[in-house]
Short mmCIF file of C-alpha atoms and ligand atoms in Angstrom, two decimals:
data_model
loop_
_atom_site.label_atom_id
_atom_site.label_comp_id
_atom_site.label_asym_id
_atom_site.label_seq_id
_atom_site.Cartn_x
_atom_site.Cartn_y
_atom_site.Cartn_z
CA UNK A 1 87.13 103.04 114.49
CA UNK A 2 83.56 101.39 114.72
CA UNK A 3 81.16 101.04 112.19
CA UNK A 4 77.32 102.75 112.12
CA UNK A 5 74.94 100.99 112.13
CA UNK A 6 72.11 101.78 109.34
CA UNK A 7 69.59 99.14 110.13
CA UNK A 8 70.45 95.42 112.22
CA UNK A 9 72.15 93.91 108.90
CA UNK A 10 73.85 96.80 107.45
CA UNK A 11 76.93 99.04 108.60
CA UNK A 12 78.75 102.02 107.62
CA UNK A 13 82.20 100.85 107.35
CA UNK A 14 83.46 104.17 105.43
CA UNK A 15 85.90 106.80 106.07
CA UNK A 16 85.70 110.29 106.19
CA UNK A 17 88.29 112.25 104.37
CA UNK A 18 88.22 115.53 106.48
CA UNK A 19 90.88 117.36 104.40
CA UNK A 20 90.58 117.35 100.54
CA UNK A 21 90.52 120.20 99.07
CA UNK A 22 90.51 119.37 95.50
CA UNK A 23 88.93 116.06 93.69
CA UNK A 24 90.17 116.02 90.73
CA UNK A 25 89.60 119.87 89.64
CA UNK A 26 86.94 120.01 91.83
CA UNK A 27 87.56 122.60 95.30
CA UNK A 28 85.79 120.27 97.83
CA UNK A 29 85.95 123.02 100.86
CA UNK A 30 83.85 120.64 102.77
CA UNK A 31 86.29 117.37 102.99
CA UNK A 32 84.40 113.83 101.80
CA UNK A 33 83.14 110.68 103.12
CA UNK A 34 83.85 107.79 101.21
CA UNK A 35 80.91 105.27 101.85
CA UNK A 36 81.37 101.69 102.00
CA UNK A 37 78.83 99.44 103.24
CA UNK A 38 78.85 95.89 105.48
CA UNK A 39 75.43 93.96 105.12
CA UNK A 40 75.30 90.81 107.32
CA UNK A 41 73.39 88.02 106.40
CA UNK A 42 74.41 84.43 105.62
CA UNK A 43 76.40 84.74 103.15
CA UNK A 44 78.19 88.72 104.77
CA UNK A 45 79.10 90.82 101.83
CA UNK A 46 81.39 94.70 101.63
CA UNK A 47 79.92 96.79 99.23
CA UNK A 48 83.09 99.01 97.29
CA UNK A 49 85.73 99.99 99.34
CA UNK A 50 87.34 102.96 100.04
CA UNK A 51 90.79 105.15 98.78
CA UNK A 52 93.33 103.47 98.82
CA UNK A 53 95.40 106.04 102.47
CA UNK A 54 91.74 104.83 103.87
CA UNK A 55 91.66 101.01 103.91
CA UNK A 56 93.59 100.98 107.82
CA UNK A 57 90.02 103.18 108.74
CA UNK A 58 87.91 100.76 106.26
CA UNK A 59 89.68 97.83 108.15
CA UNK A 60 88.71 98.70 111.50
CA UNK A 61 85.37 99.80 110.89
CA UNK A 62 84.90 96.21 109.32
CA UNK A 63 86.99 94.94 112.60
CA UNK A 64 83.80 96.57 115.13
CA UNK A 65 81.29 94.35 113.88
CA UNK A 66 83.39 91.07 111.79
CA UNK A 67 86.64 89.59 111.57
CA UNK A 68 86.55 90.55 108.37
CA UNK A 69 87.77 86.82 107.13
CA UNK A 70 83.77 85.86 107.45
CA UNK A 71 83.31 88.47 104.27
CA UNK A 72 82.14 86.38 101.39
CA UNK A 73 81.39 88.91 98.75
CA UNK A 74 82.79 92.11 97.73
CA UNK A 75 80.56 94.02 95.14
CA UNK A 76 82.65 96.43 93.37
CA UNK A 77 80.03 99.38 91.80
CA UNK A 78 82.18 101.26 90.14
CA UNK A 79 85.78 101.03 89.43
CA UNK A 80 87.01 104.94 90.81
CA UNK A 81 89.49 104.49 92.68
CA UNK A 82 88.07 106.67 95.17
CA UNK A 83 85.90 103.41 95.90
CA UNK A 84 88.11 100.89 94.18
CA UNK A 85 92.31 102.03 95.92
CA UNK A 86 91.31 99.28 98.66
CA UNK A 87 90.23 96.19 96.78
CA UNK A 88 93.35 94.76 96.24
CA UNK A 89 94.45 95.07 99.88
CA UNK A 90 90.53 94.57 100.90
CA UNK A 91 91.11 91.06 98.74
CA UNK A 92 93.81 90.34 99.74
CA UNK A 93 93.13 90.30 103.67
CA UNK A 94 89.22 89.17 103.37
CA UNK A 95 89.51 86.13 101.23
CA UNK A 96 86.47 86.67 99.95
CA UNK A 97 84.93 83.42 97.57
CA UNK A 98 83.73 86.40 94.94
CA UNK A 99 84.22 89.82 94.08
CA UNK A 100 81.46 91.32 91.78
CA UNK A 101 81.50 94.60 88.92
CA UNK A 102 79.63 94.97 86.12
CA UNK A 103 80.88 93.75 82.96
CA UNK A 104 82.58 96.86 82.65
CA UNK A 105 83.35 97.18 86.04
CA UNK A 106 85.59 94.03 85.40
CA UNK A 107 87.54 94.91 82.60
CA UNK A 108 87.80 98.77 84.54
CA UNK A 109 88.82 97.87 87.81
CA UNK A 110 91.73 95.73 85.63
CA UNK A 111 92.73 98.19 83.89
CA UNK A 112 93.14 100.22 87.27
CA UNK A 113 94.63 97.16 89.79
CA UNK A 114 96.21 94.44 87.08
CA UNK A 115 94.41 91.69 84.55
CA UNK A 116 95.20 89.23 87.81
CA UNK A 117 92.71 90.40 89.46
CA UNK A 118 89.81 88.02 90.94
CA UNK A 119 86.54 89.71 89.73
CA UNK A 120 83.64 88.35 88.34
CA UNK A 121 81.57 89.58 86.08
CA UNK A 122 77.89 90.05 87.59
CA UNK A 123 75.15 90.60 84.48
CA UNK A 124 72.55 93.25 84.34
CA UNK A 125 69.36 92.52 86.01
CA UNK A 126 71.62 89.67 87.90
CA UNK A 127 70.56 88.58 91.48
CA UNK A 128 72.67 87.02 94.41
CA UNK A 129 70.46 85.12 97.37
CA UNK A 130 72.60 86.49 100.36
CA UNK A 131 70.34 83.66 102.14
CA UNK A 132 67.67 85.93 104.11
CA UNK A 133 67.56 88.43 101.93
CA UNK A 134 69.42 88.80 98.11
CA UNK A 135 70.84 91.94 96.09
CA UNK A 136 69.23 92.68 92.79
CA UNK A 137 72.01 94.36 89.76
CA UNK A 138 71.31 97.79 87.59
CA UNK A 139 73.84 98.71 85.52
CA UNK A 140 73.86 102.18 85.28
CA UNK A 141 76.14 103.20 82.53
CA UNK A 142 77.67 106.54 82.50
CA UNK A 143 76.40 107.16 85.31
CA UNK A 144 79.01 108.77 85.80
CA UNK A 145 81.28 106.67 84.19
CA UNK A 146 80.50 103.25 81.85
CA UNK A 147 81.35 100.99 84.60
CA UNK A 148 78.64 102.18 87.20
CA UNK A 149 76.61 99.71 88.64
CA UNK A 150 73.48 100.80 91.49
CA UNK A 151 72.38 97.16 93.85
CA UNK A 152 68.99 97.03 95.42
CA UNK A 153 69.22 95.01 98.61
CA UNK A 154 65.52 93.43 97.87
CA UNK A 155 63.80 92.58 101.15
CA UNK A 156 65.04 95.57 103.76
CA UNK A 157 64.74 97.57 99.93
CA UNK A 158 68.50 99.36 100.52
CA UNK A 159 69.23 100.94 97.44
CA UNK A 160 73.27 100.72 97.23
CA UNK A 161 73.89 103.62 93.94
CA UNK A 162 77.28 104.54 94.04
CA UNK A 163 78.28 107.83 92.96
CA UNK A 164 74.07 109.14 92.24
CA UNK A 165 72.82 110.90 94.85
CA UNK A 166 75.80 111.37 96.74
CA UNK A 167 77.64 114.53 97.40
CA UNK A 168 81.18 115.73 98.65
CA UNK A 169 80.32 116.52 102.56
CA UNK A 170 82.22 115.46 105.33
CA UNK A 171 81.02 115.43 108.67
CA UNK A 172 80.12 113.62 111.74
CA UNK A 173 76.96 112.50 111.05
CA UNK A 174 76.20 109.76 108.56
CA UNK A 175 72.32 110.66 107.65
CA UNK A 176 70.08 112.60 105.74
CA UNK A 177 68.00 113.67 109.49
CA UNK A 178 71.19 114.43 111.54
CA UNK A 179 72.10 117.41 109.05
CA UNK A 180 69.91 120.42 107.82
CA UNK A 181 68.76 120.81 104.31
CA UNK A 182 70.81 124.10 104.26
CA UNK A 183 74.07 122.76 105.11
CA UNK A 184 74.09 120.22 101.86
CA UNK A 185 71.69 121.65 99.63
CA UNK A 186 75.07 123.42 98.17
CA UNK A 187 77.06 120.07 97.70
CA UNK A 188 74.34 118.33 96.59
CA UNK A 189 74.19 121.05 93.72
CA UNK A 190 78.04 121.19 93.41
CA UNK A 191 77.78 116.98 93.45
CA UNK A 192 75.73 117.62 90.33
CA UNK A 193 77.39 120.35 88.49
CA UNK A 194 80.75 118.98 88.15
CA UNK A 195 80.44 115.05 88.83
CA UNK A 196 76.82 114.50 86.34
CA UNK A 197 75.55 117.59 84.20
CA UNK A 198 77.07 116.21 81.38
CA UNK A 199 74.65 113.28 81.48
CA UNK A 200 71.66 114.89 82.62
CA UNK A 201 69.74 113.12 79.34
CA UNK A 202 71.09 109.67 81.53
CA UNK A 203 69.86 110.72 84.21
CA UNK A 204 66.41 111.38 83.28
CA UNK A 205 66.61 107.72 81.18
CA UNK A 206 67.51 106.27 84.64
CA UNK A 207 65.29 107.96 87.19
CA UNK A 208 62.21 106.89 84.66
CA UNK A 209 64.34 102.83 84.09
CA UNK A 210 64.05 103.05 88.25
CA UNK A 211 60.50 103.89 88.35
CA UNK A 212 59.31 101.74 85.58
CA UNK A 213 61.13 98.44 87.66
CA UNK A 214 58.85 100.05 90.73
CA UNK A 215 61.89 100.54 93.12
CA UNK A 216 61.35 103.06 95.56
CA UNK A 217 64.08 102.61 98.45
CA UNK A 218 63.22 103.39 101.77
CA UNK A 219 66.86 103.90 101.85
CA UNK A 220 69.43 105.00 100.34
CA UNK A 221 73.35 104.66 100.25
CA UNK A 222 75.22 106.58 98.31
CA UNK A 223 79.13 106.35 97.97
CA UNK A 224 79.43 109.74 99.09
CA UNK A 225 77.77 112.03 101.78
CA UNK A 226 74.62 111.56 103.47
CA UNK A 227 72.85 108.20 104.03
CA UNK A 228 69.54 108.62 102.81
CA UNK A 229 66.82 107.39 105.60
CA UNK A 230 64.11 110.41 106.28
CA UNK A 231 63.70 111.16 103.12
CA UNK A 232 65.08 109.54 99.87
CA UNK A 233 62.76 111.29 97.85
CA UNK A 234 64.39 114.41 99.04
CA UNK A 235 67.57 113.65 96.35
CA UNK A 236 65.56 111.76 93.25
CA UNK A 237 63.70 114.46 93.29
CA UNK A 238 66.36 117.07 92.87
CA UNK A 239 68.07 115.32 90.61
CA UNK A 240 64.99 114.93 88.32
CA UNK A 241 64.99 118.89 88.92
CA UNK A 242 68.54 119.35 87.93
CA UNK A 243 68.65 116.91 85.03
CA UNK A 244 65.31 118.63 83.66
CA UNK A 245 68.15 122.22 83.20
CA UNK A 246 64.87 124.18 83.80
CA UNK A 247 66.86 127.16 83.79
CA UNK A 248 65.69 129.98 86.22
CA UNK A 249 65.58 133.49 85.37
CA UNK A 250 69.72 134.30 86.61
CA UNK A 251 72.61 134.96 84.91
CA UNK A 252 76.40 134.16 86.40
CA UNK A 253 79.01 137.03 84.42
CA UNK A 254 81.62 135.33 84.90
CA UNK A 255 85.13 137.29 84.23
CA UNK A 256 88.93 138.05 85.09
CA UNK A 257 90.83 140.79 85.51
CA UNK A 258 94.23 142.74 85.14
CA UNK A 259 93.61 146.24 86.46
CA UNK A 260 90.86 146.91 86.93
CA UNK A 261 89.45 147.15 83.44
CA UNK A 262 87.40 144.33 83.15
CA UNK A 263 86.67 144.01 86.42
CA UNK A 264 84.84 147.67 86.44
CA UNK A 265 83.33 146.29 82.93
CA UNK A 266 81.66 143.35 84.10
CA UNK A 267 80.05 145.60 86.89
CA UNK A 268 77.92 147.80 83.74
CA UNK A 269 77.58 144.38 82.64
CA UNK A 270 75.94 142.70 85.79
CA UNK A 271 73.77 146.59 86.11
CA UNK A 272 72.34 145.63 83.11
CA UNK A 273 71.24 142.97 84.23
CA UNK A 274 70.01 143.87 87.00
CA UNK A 275 68.26 146.98 85.29
CA UNK A 276 66.56 144.41 83.34
CA UNK A 277 65.06 142.16 86.32
CA UNK A 278 66.80 138.85 86.19
CA UNK A 279 68.42 137.59 89.12
CA UNK A 280 73.20 137.74 88.48
CA UNK A 281 76.22 136.52 89.51
CA UNK A 282 79.05 137.92 89.50
CA UNK A 283 82.38 135.40 89.95
CA UNK A 284 85.79 137.28 89.13
CA UNK A 285 87.84 134.08 89.16
CA UNK A 286 90.27 135.94 91.13
CA UNK A 287 87.65 134.93 94.22
CA UNK A 288 85.95 132.06 92.47
CA UNK A 289 86.83 128.46 91.78
CA UNK A 290 85.81 126.98 88.09
CA UNK A 291 83.49 124.11 90.26
CA UNK A 292 81.95 126.97 92.13
CA UNK A 293 81.27 128.74 88.94
CA UNK A 294 80.05 125.37 88.26
CA UNK A 295 77.06 125.25 91.00
CA UNK A 296 76.21 128.56 89.55
CA UNK A 297 75.65 127.29 86.44
CA UNK A 298 73.20 124.57 87.06
CA UNK A 299 70.43 126.56 87.00
CA UNK A 300 71.71 129.54 84.89
CA UNK A 301 69.91 130.89 81.83
CA UNK A 302 72.12 133.13 80.78
CA UNK A 303 76.51 133.55 81.04
CA UNK A 304 78.26 136.41 80.42
CA UNK A 305 82.29 136.05 79.82
CA UNK A 306 84.69 138.97 80.54
CA UNK A 307 88.71 138.98 79.29
CA UNK A 308 91.31 140.75 79.23
CA UNK A 309 93.67 140.82 76.23
CA UNK A 310 97.04 138.99 77.34
CA UNK A 311 99.61 138.40 74.82
CA UNK A 312 96.71 138.86 71.75
CA UNK A 313 94.91 135.20 74.07
CA UNK A 314 92.23 135.21 76.20
CA UNK A 315 93.22 135.64 80.13
CA UNK A 316 94.97 131.19 81.24
CA UNK A 317 92.16 131.58 83.99
CA UNK A 318 89.24 132.04 81.74
CA UNK A 319 90.48 129.21 78.98
CA UNK A 320 90.75 127.43 82.10
CA UNK A 321 87.05 127.80 82.17
CA UNK A 322 86.12 127.54 79.37
CA UNK A 323 87.70 123.95 78.91
CA UNK A 324 86.00 123.04 82.03
CA UNK A 325 82.47 124.52 81.18
CA UNK A 326 82.87 122.44 77.46
CA UNK A 327 82.74 119.42 79.77
CA UNK A 328 79.81 119.97 81.53
CA UNK A 329 77.51 120.84 78.41
CA UNK A 330 75.12 122.73 79.84
CA UNK A 331 72.39 123.51 77.59
CA UNK A 332 69.89 125.72 76.97
CA UNK A 333 72.43 129.24 77.26
CA UNK A 334 71.92 132.61 76.64
CA UNK A 335 74.98 135.27 77.12
CA UNK A 336 77.80 137.41 75.47
CA UNK A 337 81.32 138.38 75.69
CA UNK A 338 83.39 141.47 76.49
CA UNK A 339 86.43 142.88 77.90
CA UNK A 340 89.42 145.26 77.60
CA UNK A 341 92.46 145.20 75.53
CA UNK A 342 96.61 147.01 74.75
CA UNK A 343 96.53 147.02 71.63
CA UNK A 344 95.10 143.90 69.72
CA UNK A 345 90.70 143.18 70.55
CA UNK A 346 90.76 139.43 68.11
CA UNK A 347 90.97 137.78 71.40
CA UNK A 348 87.70 139.10 72.71
CA UNK A 349 86.11 138.29 69.39
CA UNK A 350 87.56 135.13 70.01
CA UNK A 351 85.78 134.17 73.34
CA UNK A 352 82.90 135.15 72.23
CA UNK A 353 83.28 132.89 68.68
CA UNK A 354 84.42 130.19 71.72
CA UNK A 355 81.19 130.43 73.46
CA UNK A 356 78.62 130.02 70.76
CA UNK A 357 81.01 127.47 69.62
CA UNK A 358 82.47 125.34 71.79
CA UNK A 359 79.66 125.88 74.96
CA UNK A 360 76.90 127.03 72.78
CA UNK A 361 75.59 129.91 73.80
CA UNK A 362 73.24 131.61 72.36
CA UNK A 363 74.47 135.39 72.09
CA UNK A 364 72.52 138.11 72.75
CA UNK A 365 74.77 140.91 72.08
CA UNK A 366 77.78 141.56 70.26
CA UNK A 367 80.32 141.54 72.28
CA UNK A 368 82.19 144.84 74.03
CA UNK A 369 85.50 145.82 73.66
CA UNK A 370 87.56 147.95 75.85
CA UNK A 371 90.58 149.96 74.84
CA UNK A 372 92.20 150.31 78.32
CA UNK A 373 90.69 151.73 80.61
CA UNK A 374 86.44 151.88 79.44
CA UNK A 375 85.25 155.43 79.21
CA UNK A 376 81.85 156.35 80.66
CA UNK A 377 80.54 155.17 76.80
CA UNK A 378 81.85 152.18 77.07
CA UNK A 379 80.71 151.53 80.83
CA UNK A 380 76.89 152.53 78.91
CA UNK A 381 77.11 150.13 75.96
CA UNK A 382 78.72 147.41 78.83
CA UNK A 383 75.18 148.38 80.50
CA UNK A 384 73.29 147.47 77.85
CA UNK A 385 75.01 144.38 76.32
CA UNK A 386 73.89 143.22 80.28
CA UNK A 387 69.89 144.68 79.78
CA UNK A 388 69.77 142.73 76.25
CA UNK A 389 70.80 139.62 77.48
CA UNK A 390 68.32 139.78 80.39
CA UNK A 391 65.59 140.87 78.20
CA UNK A 392 66.29 138.17 75.91
CA UNK A 393 66.11 135.08 78.48
CA UNK A 394 63.26 136.97 80.22
CA UNK A 395 60.89 136.80 76.59
CA UNK A 396 62.48 133.34 75.73
CA UNK A 397 61.09 132.20 79.90
CA UNK A 398 57.59 133.80 79.90
FE1 FEO B 401 83.20 108.73 93.42
FE2 FEO B 401 83.38 108.24 90.76
O1 FEO B 401 84.04 108.17 92.31
#
């Protein structure tokens, strides 16, 4: 397999994972790439590796440019196994002079790959002279792991930023100018919503630090998805926008249903929201994956959840969603709960409490409960619930 030239001295030597559909609970409908980069200088450096099973692909791409044993340095910007899974095999085959990671990177790599891993620490702010050019290292802790680190190839002004500015998007193209924005924008949002959202305050601080250091890369090389060479500022600006969490007048109504009653209620809630004049996304958990719901959550001001009661509990798919959303720590939500029950309605009140206490949702209207199939009167209550949430959001955002 062949390497792809990024510049005269830099090659993409990663792997394309066309078929991955579940990335630790995130539905990767378009697959992904594991990007690794070769820098040809007096010292030859490999930046990151790929998921273990893709090691032969990476190695063959490296071989299309140089003998792998000519690589002097391996840099590991992040210890997660989609970038470090091949590291041990690469060290065995390449026999580099040095393997470098951040302080926490070295510890995390050893925790994954064994205490005997020959990895050295590169300090925050440290640099490595490659000959013609040099690499400067900056820790990017919690973006999105404690060990995360970025590095800048100084004269070339090219940033290797690991997971930051990436997306899960497999294609035959490697660069932003080869893929239409309409094809990648949803995947960029989805990646941010599912991976980076909990760390939004850190993103804002990180972007501020990068600006303060005068770093304005001409090319950004993330470890997933397109390389930003035509318009690197586009993805930086999108991150600033996502991190600010300036919610739109948009509400997501997420529910599940056993015999259609909760779905009827959801439709009435949606109708009420529309009558208030806000944008709505109605998502049944029969049809929508949690990670697509999270993507819609990214710029939503409102969250309304609906559940059937099963054995006195909320429906399992709602439990899954709440656990997932709790971890994403989305800020500034207004919402409400609704649901249908047979003989015990406590779980619906419980859902409202969970939304308040675990998801930080400001409840705009008391939950609506329907015993079995909702009556016209009950559907009117659902309509009013939706309308109350919509009007509250408009009032807050005016
Ligand atoms: Fe792409 Fe955090 O690994």
